[in-house]
XYZ file of N, CA and C in Angstrom:
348
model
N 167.974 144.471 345.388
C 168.321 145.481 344.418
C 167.519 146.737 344.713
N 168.102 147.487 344.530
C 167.399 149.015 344.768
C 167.980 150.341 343.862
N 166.912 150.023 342.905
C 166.413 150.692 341.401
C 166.120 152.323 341.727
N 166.748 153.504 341.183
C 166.192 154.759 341.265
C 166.058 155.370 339.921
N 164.741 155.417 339.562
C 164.148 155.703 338.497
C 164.976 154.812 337.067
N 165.322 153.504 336.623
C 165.601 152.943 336.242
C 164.793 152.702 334.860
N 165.886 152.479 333.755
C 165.457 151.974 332.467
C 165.200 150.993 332.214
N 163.319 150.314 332.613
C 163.306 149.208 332.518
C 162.674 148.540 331.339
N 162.765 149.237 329.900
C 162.014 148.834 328.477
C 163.049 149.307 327.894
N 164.007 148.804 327.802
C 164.959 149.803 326.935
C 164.039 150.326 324.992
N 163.483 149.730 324.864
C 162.782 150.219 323.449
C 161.873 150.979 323.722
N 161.102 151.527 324.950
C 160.392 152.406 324.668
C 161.074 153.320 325.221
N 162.424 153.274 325.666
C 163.250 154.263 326.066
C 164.126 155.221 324.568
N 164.641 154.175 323.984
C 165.024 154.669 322.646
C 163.719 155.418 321.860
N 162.410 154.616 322.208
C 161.167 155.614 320.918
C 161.733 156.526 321.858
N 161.741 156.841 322.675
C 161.138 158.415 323.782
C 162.403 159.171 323.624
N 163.459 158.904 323.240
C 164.328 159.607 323.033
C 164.429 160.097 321.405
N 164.037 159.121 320.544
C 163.975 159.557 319.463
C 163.442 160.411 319.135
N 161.829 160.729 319.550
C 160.988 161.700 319.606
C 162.619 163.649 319.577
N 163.280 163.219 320.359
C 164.302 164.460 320.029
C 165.467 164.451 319.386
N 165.779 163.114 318.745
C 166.461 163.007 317.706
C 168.067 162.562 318.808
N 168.063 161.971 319.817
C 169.288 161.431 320.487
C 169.412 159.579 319.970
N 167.883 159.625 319.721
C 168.181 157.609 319.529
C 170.186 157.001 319.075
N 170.965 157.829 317.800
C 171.825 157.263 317.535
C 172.923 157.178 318.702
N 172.974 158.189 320.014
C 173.863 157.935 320.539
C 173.810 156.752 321.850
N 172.107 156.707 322.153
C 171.816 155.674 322.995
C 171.631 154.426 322.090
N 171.393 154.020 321.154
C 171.703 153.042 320.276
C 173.072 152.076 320.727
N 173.825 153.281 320.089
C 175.541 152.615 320.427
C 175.735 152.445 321.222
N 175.344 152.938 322.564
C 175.895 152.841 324.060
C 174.761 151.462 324.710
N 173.790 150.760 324.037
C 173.104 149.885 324.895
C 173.105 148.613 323.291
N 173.275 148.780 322.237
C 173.529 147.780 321.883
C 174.213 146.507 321.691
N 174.218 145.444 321.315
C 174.816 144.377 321.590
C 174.634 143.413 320.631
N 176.135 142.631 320.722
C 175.708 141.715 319.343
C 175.496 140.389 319.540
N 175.097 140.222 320.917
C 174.596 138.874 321.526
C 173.142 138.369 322.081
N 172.333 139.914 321.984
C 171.085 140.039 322.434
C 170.604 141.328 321.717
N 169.012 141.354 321.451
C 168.657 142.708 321.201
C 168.253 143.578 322.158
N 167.482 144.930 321.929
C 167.318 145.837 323.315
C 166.532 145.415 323.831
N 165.756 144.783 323.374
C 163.862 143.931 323.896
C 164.680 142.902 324.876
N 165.770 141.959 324.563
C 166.066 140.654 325.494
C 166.475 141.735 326.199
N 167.440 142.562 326.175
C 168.198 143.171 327.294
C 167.587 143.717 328.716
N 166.072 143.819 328.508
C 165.078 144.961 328.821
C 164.592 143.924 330.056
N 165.133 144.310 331.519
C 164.639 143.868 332.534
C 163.155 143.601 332.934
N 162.493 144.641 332.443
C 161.022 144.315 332.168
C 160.612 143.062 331.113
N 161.470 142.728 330.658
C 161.139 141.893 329.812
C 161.952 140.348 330.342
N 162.405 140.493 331.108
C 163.165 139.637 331.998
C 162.700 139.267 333.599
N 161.620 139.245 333.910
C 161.137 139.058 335.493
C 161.663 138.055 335.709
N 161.303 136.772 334.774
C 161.481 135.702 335.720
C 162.659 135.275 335.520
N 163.663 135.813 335.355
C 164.995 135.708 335.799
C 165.594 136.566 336.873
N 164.486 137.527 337.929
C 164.670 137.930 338.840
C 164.233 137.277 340.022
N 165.265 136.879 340.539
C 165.293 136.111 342.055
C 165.700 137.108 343.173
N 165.482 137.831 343.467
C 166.096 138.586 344.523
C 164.691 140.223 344.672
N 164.703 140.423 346.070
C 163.967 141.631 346.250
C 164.386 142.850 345.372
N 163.318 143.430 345.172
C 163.949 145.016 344.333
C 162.568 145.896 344.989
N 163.652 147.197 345.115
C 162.730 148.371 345.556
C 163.007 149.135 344.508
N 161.874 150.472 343.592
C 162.237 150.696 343.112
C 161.439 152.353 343.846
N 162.133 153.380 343.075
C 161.929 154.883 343.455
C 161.952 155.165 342.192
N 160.806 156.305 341.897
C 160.307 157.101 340.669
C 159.798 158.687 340.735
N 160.024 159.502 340.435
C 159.639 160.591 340.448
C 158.245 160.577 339.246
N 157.248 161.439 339.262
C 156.365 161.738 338.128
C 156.267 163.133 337.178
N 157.564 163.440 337.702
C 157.819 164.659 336.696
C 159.519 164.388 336.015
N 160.037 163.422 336.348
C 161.033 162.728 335.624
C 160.949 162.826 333.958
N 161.749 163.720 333.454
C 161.868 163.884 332.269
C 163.053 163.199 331.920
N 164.065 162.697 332.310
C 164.910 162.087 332.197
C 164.788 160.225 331.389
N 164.171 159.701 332.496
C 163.634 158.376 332.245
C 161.596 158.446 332.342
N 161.092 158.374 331.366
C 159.619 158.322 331.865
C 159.255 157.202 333.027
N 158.332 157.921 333.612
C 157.950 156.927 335.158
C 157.265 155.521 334.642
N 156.794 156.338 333.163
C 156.097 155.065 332.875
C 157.084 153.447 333.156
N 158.327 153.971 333.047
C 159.406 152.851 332.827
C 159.413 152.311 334.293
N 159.427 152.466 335.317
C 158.787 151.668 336.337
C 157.989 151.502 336.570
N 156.259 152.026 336.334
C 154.964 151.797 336.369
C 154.848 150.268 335.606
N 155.827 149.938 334.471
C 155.612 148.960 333.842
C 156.325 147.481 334.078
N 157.421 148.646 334.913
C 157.935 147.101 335.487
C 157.147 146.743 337.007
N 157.087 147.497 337.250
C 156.216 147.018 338.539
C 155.063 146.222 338.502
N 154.521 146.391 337.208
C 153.634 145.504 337.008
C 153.843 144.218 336.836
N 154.646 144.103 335.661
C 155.715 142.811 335.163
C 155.629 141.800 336.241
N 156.293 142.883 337.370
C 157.269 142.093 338.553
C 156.014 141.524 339.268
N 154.850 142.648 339.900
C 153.622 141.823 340.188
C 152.967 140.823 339.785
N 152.769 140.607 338.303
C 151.696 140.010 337.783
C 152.492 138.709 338.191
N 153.901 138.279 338.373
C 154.693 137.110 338.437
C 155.001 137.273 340.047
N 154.149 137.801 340.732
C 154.593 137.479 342.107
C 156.249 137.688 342.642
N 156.460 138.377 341.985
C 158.097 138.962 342.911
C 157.805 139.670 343.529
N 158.656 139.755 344.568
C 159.352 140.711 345.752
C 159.571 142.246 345.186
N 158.779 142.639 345.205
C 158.997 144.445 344.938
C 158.083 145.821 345.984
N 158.603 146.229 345.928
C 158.623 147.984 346.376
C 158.446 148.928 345.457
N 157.397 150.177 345.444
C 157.590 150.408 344.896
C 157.003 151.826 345.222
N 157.896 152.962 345.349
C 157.460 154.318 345.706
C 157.602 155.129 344.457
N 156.522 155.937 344.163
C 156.303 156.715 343.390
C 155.818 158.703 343.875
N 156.500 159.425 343.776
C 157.032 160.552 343.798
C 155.961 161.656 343.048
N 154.858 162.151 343.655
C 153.920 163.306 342.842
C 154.402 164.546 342.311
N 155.805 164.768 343.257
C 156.407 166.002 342.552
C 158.130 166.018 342.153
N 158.265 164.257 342.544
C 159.672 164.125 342.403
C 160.191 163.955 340.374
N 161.633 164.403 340.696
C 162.048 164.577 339.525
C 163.229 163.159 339.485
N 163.844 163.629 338.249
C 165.502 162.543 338.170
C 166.295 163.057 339.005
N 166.363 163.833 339.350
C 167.953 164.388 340.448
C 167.605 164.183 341.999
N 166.039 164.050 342.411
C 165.812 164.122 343.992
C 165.795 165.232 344.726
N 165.190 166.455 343.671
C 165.539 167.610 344.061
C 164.923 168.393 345.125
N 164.055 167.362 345.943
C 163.215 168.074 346.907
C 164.337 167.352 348.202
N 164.113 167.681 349.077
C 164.968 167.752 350.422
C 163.886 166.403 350.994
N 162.678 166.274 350.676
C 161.571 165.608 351.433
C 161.862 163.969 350.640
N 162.073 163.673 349.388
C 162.284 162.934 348.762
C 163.276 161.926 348.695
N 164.516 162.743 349.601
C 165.800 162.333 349.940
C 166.001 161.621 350.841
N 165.257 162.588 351.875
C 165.177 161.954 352.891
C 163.983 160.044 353.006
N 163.171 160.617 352.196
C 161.914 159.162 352.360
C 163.044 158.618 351.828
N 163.788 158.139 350.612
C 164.521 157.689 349.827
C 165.673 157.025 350.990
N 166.105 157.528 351.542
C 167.326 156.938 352.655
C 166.854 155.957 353.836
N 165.826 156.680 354.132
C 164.924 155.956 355.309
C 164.536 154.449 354.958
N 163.559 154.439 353.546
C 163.488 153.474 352.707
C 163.945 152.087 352.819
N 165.556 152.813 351.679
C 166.404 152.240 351.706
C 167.198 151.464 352.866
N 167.248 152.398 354.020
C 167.297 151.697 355.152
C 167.033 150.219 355.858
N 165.938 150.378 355.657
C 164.746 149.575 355.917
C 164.914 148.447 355.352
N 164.847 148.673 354.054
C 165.093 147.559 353.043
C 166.068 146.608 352.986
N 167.412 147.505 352.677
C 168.936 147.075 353.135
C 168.847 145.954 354.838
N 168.518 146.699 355.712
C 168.484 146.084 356.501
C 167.584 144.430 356.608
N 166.328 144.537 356.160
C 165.666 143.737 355.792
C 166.004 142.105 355.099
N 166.751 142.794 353.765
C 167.190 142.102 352.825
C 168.790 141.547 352.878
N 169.575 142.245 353.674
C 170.754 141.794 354.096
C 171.408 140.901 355.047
């Protein structure tokens, strides 16, 4: 699997959105009436991950906070999975540096090849 800047707490994704008053429309779009956002929340799910994951993060990502992979990466460590994990000093959500794109493909490359 290969994660780019990914929502991996969905509840501290909803606080962080609430903070600007969007929570009701991400509410409706990730709720469910078979699980709550906490079960849903891949970070909260490691050990039902069997398979490699790389993940890519920017640290000026206003979009998804980085924290949201800083935390799964941990998750995924503390339980000994298969992870990657590049983190971005001036990268954003869109990949807007030319330098970022490129590490990002190369990466991926690598990985894909690796894992396939």
């Amino acid at each position: 699997s290969v994660a780019i800047a990914p929502v991996a707490n969905l509840v501290s994704f909803v606080n962080y959105y609430d903070e600007f008053g969007n929570t009701n429309s991400y509410l409706d779009y990730i709720k469910s009436d078979e699980y709550s956002i906490e079960e849903g929340s891949p970070a909260h799910n490691v050990d039902k991950i069997n398979i490699p994951v790389m993940l890519f993060h920017g640290k000026l990502d206003r979009s998804v906070r980085v924290g949201q992979s800083q935390y799964f990466y941990e998750a995924m460590k503390e339980k000994n999975k298969d992870i990657k994990y590049i983190e971005w000093e001036e990268g954003d959500h869109y990949f807007s540096r030319e330098k970022d794109r490129i590490q990002f493909l190369e990466e991926m490359g690598r990985f894909l090849k690796k894992h396939l």
